[in-house]
Tab-separated table of C-alpha atoms in Angstrom:
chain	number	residue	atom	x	y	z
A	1	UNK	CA	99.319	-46.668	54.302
A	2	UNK	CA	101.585	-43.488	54.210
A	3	UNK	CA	98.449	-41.551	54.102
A	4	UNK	CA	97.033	-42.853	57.202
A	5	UNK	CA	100.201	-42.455	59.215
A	6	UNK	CA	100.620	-38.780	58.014
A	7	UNK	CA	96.726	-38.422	59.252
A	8	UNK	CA	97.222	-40.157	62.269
A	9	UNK	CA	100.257	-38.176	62.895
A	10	UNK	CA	98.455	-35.058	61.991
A	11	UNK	CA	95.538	-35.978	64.127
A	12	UNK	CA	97.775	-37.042	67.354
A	13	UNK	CA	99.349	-33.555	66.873
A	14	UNK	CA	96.127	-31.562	67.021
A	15	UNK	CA	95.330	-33.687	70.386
A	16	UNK	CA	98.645	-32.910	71.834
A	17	UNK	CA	98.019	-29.019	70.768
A	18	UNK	CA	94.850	-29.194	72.593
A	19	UNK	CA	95.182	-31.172	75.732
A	20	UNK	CA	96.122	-28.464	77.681
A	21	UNK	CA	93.080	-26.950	76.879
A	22	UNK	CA	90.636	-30.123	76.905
A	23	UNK	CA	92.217	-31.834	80.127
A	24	UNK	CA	90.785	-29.310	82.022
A	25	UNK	CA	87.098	-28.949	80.118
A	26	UNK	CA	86.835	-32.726	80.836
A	27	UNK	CA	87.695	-32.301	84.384
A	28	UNK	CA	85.069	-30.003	84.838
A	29	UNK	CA	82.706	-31.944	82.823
A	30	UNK	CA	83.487	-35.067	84.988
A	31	UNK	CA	83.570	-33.384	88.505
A	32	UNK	CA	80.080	-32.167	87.831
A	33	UNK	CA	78.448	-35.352	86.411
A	34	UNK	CA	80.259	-36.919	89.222
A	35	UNK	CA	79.025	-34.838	92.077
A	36	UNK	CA	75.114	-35.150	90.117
A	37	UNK	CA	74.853	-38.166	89.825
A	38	UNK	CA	76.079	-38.961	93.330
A	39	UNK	CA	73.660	-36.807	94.511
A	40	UNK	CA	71.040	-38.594	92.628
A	41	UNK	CA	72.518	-41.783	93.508
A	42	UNK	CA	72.467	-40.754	97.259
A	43	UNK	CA	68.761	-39.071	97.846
A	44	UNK	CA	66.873	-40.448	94.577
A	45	UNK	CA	67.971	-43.519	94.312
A	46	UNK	CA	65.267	-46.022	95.680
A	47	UNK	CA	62.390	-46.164	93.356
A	48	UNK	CA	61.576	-45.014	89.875
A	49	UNK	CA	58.655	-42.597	90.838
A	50	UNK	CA	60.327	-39.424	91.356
A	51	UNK	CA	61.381	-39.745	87.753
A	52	UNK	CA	58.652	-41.266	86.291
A	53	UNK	CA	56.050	-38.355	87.872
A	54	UNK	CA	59.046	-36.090	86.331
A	55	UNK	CA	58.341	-37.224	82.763
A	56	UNK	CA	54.648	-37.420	83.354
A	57	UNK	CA	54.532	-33.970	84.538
A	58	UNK	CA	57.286	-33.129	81.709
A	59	UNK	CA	54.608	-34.125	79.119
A	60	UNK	CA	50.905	-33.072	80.207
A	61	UNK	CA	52.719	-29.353	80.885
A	62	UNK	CA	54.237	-29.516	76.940
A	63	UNK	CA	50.994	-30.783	75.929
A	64	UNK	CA	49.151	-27.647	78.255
A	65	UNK	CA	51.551	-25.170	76.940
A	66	UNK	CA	51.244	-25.911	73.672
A	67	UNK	CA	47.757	-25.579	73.528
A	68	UNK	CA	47.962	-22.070	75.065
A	69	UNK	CA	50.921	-21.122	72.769
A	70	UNK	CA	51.888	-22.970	69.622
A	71	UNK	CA	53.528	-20.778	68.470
A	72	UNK	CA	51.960	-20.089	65.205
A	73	UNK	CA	49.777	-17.882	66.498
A	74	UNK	CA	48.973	-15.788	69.700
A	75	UNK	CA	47.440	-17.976	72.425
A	76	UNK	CA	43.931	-19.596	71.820
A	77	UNK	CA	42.751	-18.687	75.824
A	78	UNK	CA	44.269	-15.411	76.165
A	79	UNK	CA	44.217	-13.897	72.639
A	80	UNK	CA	40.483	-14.275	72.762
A	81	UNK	CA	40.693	-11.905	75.300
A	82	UNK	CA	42.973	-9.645	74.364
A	83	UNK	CA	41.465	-9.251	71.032
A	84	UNK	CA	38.104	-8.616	72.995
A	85	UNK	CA	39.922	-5.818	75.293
A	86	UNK	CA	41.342	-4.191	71.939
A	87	UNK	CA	38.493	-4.014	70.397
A	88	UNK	CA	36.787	-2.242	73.424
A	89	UNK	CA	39.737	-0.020	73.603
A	90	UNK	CA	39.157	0.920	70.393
A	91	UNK	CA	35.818	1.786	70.234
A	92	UNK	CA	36.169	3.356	73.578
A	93	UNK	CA	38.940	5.480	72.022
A	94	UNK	CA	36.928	6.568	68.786
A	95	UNK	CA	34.217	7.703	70.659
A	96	UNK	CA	36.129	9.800	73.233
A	97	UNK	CA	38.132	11.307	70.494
A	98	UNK	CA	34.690	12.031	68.760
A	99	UNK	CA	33.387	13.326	71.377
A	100	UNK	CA	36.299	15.509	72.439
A	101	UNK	CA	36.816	16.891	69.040
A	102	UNK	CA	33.289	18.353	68.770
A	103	UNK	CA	33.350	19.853	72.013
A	104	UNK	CA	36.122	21.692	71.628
A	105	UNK	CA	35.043	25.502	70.295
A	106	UNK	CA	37.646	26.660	67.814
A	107	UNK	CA	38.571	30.376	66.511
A	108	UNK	CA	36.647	31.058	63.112
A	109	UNK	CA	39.638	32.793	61.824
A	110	UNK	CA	42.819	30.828	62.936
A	111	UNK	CA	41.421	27.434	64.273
A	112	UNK	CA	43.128	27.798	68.028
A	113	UNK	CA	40.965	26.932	70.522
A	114	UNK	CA	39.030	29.051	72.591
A	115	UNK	CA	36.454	27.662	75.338
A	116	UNK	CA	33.609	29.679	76.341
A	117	UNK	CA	35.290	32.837	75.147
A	118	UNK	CA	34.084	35.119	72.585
A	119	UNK	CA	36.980	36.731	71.847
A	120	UNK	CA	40.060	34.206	70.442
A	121	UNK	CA	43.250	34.749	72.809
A	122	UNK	CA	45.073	34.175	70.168
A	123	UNK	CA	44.465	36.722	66.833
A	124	UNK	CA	41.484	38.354	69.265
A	125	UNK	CA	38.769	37.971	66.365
A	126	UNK	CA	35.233	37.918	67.486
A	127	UNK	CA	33.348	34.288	67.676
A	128	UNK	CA	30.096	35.711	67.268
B	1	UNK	CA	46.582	-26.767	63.841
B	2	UNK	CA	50.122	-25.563	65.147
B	3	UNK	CA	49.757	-27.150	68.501
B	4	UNK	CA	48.540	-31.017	67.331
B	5	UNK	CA	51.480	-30.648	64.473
B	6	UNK	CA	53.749	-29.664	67.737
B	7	UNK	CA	52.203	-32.174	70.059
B	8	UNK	CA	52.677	-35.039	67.094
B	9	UNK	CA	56.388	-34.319	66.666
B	10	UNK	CA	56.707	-34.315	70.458
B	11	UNK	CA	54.802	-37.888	71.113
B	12	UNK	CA	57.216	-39.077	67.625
B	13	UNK	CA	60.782	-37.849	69.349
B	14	UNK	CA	59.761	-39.379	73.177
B	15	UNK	CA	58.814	-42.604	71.378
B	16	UNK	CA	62.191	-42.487	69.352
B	17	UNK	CA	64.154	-41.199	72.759
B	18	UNK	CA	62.215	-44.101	74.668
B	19	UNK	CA	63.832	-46.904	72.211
B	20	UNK	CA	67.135	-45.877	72.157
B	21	UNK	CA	67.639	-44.396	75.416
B	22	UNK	CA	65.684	-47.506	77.677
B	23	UNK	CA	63.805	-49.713	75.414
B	24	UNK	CA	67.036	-51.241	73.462
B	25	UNK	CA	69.743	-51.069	76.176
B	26	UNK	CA	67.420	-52.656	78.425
B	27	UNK	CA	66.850	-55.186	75.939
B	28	UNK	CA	70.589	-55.779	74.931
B	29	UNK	CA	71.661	-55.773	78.793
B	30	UNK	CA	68.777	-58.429	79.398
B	31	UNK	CA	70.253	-60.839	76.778
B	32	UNK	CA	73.671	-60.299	77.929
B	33	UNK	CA	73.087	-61.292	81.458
B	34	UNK	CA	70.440	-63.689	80.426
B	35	UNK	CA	71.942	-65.852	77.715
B	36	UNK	CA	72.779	-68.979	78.413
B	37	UNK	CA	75.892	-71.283	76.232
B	38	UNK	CA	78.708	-68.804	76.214
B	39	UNK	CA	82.136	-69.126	77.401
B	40	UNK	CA	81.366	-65.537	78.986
B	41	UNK	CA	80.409	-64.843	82.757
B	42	UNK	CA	79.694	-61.786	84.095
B	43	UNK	CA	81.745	-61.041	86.819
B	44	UNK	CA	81.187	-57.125	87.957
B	45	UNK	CA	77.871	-56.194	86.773
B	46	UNK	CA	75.108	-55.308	88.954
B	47	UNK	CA	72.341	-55.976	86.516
B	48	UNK	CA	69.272	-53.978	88.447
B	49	UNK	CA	71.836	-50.854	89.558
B	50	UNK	CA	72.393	-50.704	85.800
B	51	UNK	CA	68.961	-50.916	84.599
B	52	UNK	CA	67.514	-48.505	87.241
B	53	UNK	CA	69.638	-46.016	86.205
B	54	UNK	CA	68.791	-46.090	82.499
B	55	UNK	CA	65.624	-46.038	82.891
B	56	UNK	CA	65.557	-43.422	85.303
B	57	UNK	CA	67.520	-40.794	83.674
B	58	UNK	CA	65.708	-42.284	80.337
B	59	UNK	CA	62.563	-41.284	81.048
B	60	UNK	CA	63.665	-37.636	82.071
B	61	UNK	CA	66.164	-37.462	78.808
B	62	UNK	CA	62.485	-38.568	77.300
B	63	UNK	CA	60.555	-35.988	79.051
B	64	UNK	CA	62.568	-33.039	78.452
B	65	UNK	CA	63.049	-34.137	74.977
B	66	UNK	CA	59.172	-34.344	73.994
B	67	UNK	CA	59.064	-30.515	75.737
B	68	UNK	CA	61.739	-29.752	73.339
B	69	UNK	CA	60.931	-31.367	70.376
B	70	UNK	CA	56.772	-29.402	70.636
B	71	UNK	CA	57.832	-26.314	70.958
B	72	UNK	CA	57.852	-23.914	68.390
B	73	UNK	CA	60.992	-23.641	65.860
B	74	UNK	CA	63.419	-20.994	67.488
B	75	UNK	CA	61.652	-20.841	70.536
B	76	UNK	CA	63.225	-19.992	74.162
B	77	UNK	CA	60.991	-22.425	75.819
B	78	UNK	CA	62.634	-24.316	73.176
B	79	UNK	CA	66.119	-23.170	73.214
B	80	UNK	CA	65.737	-23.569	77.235
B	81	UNK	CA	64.536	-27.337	77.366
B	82	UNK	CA	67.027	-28.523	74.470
B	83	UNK	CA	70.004	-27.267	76.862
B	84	UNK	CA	68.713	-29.433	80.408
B	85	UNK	CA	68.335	-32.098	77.504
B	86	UNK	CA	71.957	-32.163	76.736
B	87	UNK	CA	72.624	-31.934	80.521
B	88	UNK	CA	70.423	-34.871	81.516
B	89	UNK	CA	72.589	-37.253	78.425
B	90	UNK	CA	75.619	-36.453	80.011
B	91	UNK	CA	73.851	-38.033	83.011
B	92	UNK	CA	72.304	-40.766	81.474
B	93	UNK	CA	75.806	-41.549	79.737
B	94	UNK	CA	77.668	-41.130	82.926
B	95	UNK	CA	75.081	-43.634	84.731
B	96	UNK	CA	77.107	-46.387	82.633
B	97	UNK	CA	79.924	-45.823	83.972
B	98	UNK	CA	78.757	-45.437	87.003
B	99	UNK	CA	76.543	-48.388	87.109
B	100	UNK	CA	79.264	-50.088	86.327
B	101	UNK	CA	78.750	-50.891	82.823
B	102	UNK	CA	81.502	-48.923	81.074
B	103	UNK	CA	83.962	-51.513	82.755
B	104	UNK	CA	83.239	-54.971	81.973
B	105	UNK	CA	85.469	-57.861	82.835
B	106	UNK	CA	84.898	-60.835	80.446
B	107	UNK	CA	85.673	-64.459	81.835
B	108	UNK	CA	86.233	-66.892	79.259
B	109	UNK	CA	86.324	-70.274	80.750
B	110	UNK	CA	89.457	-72.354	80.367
B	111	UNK	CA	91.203	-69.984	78.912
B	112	UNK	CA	90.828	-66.316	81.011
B	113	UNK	CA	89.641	-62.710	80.969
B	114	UNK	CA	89.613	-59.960	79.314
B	115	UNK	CA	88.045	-56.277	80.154
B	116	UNK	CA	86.920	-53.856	78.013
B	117	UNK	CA	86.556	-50.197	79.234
B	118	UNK	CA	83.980	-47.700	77.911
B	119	UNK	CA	85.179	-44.974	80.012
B	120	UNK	CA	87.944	-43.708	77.520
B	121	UNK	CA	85.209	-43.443	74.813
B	122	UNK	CA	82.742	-41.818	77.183
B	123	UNK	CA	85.182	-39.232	78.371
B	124	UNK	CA	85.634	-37.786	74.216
B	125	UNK	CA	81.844	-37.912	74.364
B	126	UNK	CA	82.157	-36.123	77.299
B	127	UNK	CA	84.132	-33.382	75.354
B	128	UNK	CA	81.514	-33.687	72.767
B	129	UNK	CA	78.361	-32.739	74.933
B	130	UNK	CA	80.188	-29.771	76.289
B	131	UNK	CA	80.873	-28.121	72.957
B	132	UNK	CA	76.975	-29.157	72.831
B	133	UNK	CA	76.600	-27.521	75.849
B	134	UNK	CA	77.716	-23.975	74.919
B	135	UNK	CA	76.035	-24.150	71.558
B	136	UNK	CA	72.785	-23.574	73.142
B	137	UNK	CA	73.322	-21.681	75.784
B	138	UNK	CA	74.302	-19.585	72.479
B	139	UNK	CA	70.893	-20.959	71.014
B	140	UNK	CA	69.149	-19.649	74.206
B	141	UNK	CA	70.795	-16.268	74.197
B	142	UNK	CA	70.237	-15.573	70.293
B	143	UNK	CA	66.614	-16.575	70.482
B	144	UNK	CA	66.221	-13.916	73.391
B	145	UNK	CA	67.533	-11.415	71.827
B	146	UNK	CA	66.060	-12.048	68.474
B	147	UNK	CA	62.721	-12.895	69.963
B	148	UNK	CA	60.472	-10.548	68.279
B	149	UNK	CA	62.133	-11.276	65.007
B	150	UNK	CA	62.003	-14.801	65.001
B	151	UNK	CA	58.132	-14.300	66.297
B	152	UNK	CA	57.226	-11.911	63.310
B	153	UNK	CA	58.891	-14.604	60.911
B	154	UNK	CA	57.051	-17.745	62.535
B	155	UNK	CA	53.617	-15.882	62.483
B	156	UNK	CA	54.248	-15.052	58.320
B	157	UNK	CA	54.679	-18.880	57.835
């Protein structure tokens, strides 16, 4: 029995300590709710559709969404196309670099580039 | 195979949300006003305000909790939806005091009332919800920031 009292006592202390600070949380909390609900109560109070096409609409989107992203994995739609885009992009990459890196006429002697020139600007050795 | 796991735990939490939020209140407040042979009337209660209410901010605690509850782990959709779910409780608890049912005034016959008020207990739950409250908005804001973290880490499980 002494224990209890000493918790009690203990316990009523630590509420004292904090009232000043929890009064005023629970005000807030209560002025909000208050002023909500009110507001429910006043415009959305008649019938139970609005809340029942709320949940409906609450669950067929959570079922869409997580079909489109469950989170495992990128999206089933749109990571079929994105995968299809990258793999464009990367063949259309390749194939420009390819293509750019054989075109390009380089110095015999010190690899800079050099065009339709036969001389290189750069150590002036001969390309022919 | 992530989304039907997802959508299963979803359908699970709105059925357990449904019960305990409408299905058994509903049921309890039924028998209570219903029950016939005890020395108990029910003087204050407005039986239909009370069970609008509950269902009505039941089914939306129910609706944001299966959007919760099938999203990914660590998710902001996630993160998001949990917080209006702690929101819409403290409405659906505030809707019994509100509707009246946090203040009930027992008549016993021949001998004489009593009343026993919820409100006390509701206000600490009150406190309760709003330490709720900022623990995810911090949810929300660490699973921003550590979004592509968290995402590398889901997609390795």
């Amino acid at each position: 029995m002494d224990f209890l009292e000493v918790l009690a006592e203990i316990v009523g202390s630590i509420l004292i300590f904090l009232k000043p600070l929890v009064v005023p949380i629970g005000q807030w909390m209560v002025d909000w709710i208050t002023t909500t609900t009110q507001f429910f109560k006043e415009n959305l109070g008649a019938s139970l559709t609005f809340y029942i096409v709320i949940c409906a609409i609450l669950v067929v989107s959570g079922i869409v969404i997580n079909i489109l992203w469950p989170g495992d994995r990128p999206g089933s739609i749109f990571s079929k196309g994105v995968e299809k885009i990258e793999e464009y992009e990367d063949k259309i990459g390749v194939s420009e670099d390819e293509d750019i890196v054989d075109e390009i006429k380089r110095c015999k002697d010190c690899g800079n580039p050099v065009g339709d020139s036969e001389i290189c600007p750069l150590c002036g050795a001969r390309q022919i | 195979m992530g989304a039907v796991k997802n959508m299963v735990r979803g359908f699970l939490f709105t059925g357990i949300y449904v019960v305990f939020t409408i299905v058994i209140p509903l049921i309890t407040f039924t028998l209570l006003f219903n029950i016939e042979g005890l020395p108990i009337e029910w003087e204050k209660q407005d039986q239909q305000n009370i069970t609008f209410w509950l269902t009505a901010f039941g089914l939306l605690v129910s609706g944001f909790a299966f959007f919760k509850y099938s999203s990914p782990k660590q998710s902001i959709r996630k993160g998001i939806f949990a917080l209006i779910q702690v929101i819409i409780n403290c409405l659906y608890l505030w809707s019994y005091r509100f509707s009246g049912a946090a203040e009930i005034t027992f008549i016993i016959v021949d001998y004489g009332f009593f009343s026993l008020s919820l409100a006390q207990m509701i206000l600490i739950y009150m406190g309760i919800y709003f330490l709720t409250i900022i623990l995810k908005v911090y949810d929300v804001i660490d699973f921003t920031i550590n979004r592509e973290k968290i995402r590398e880490n889901r997609m390795k499980e």
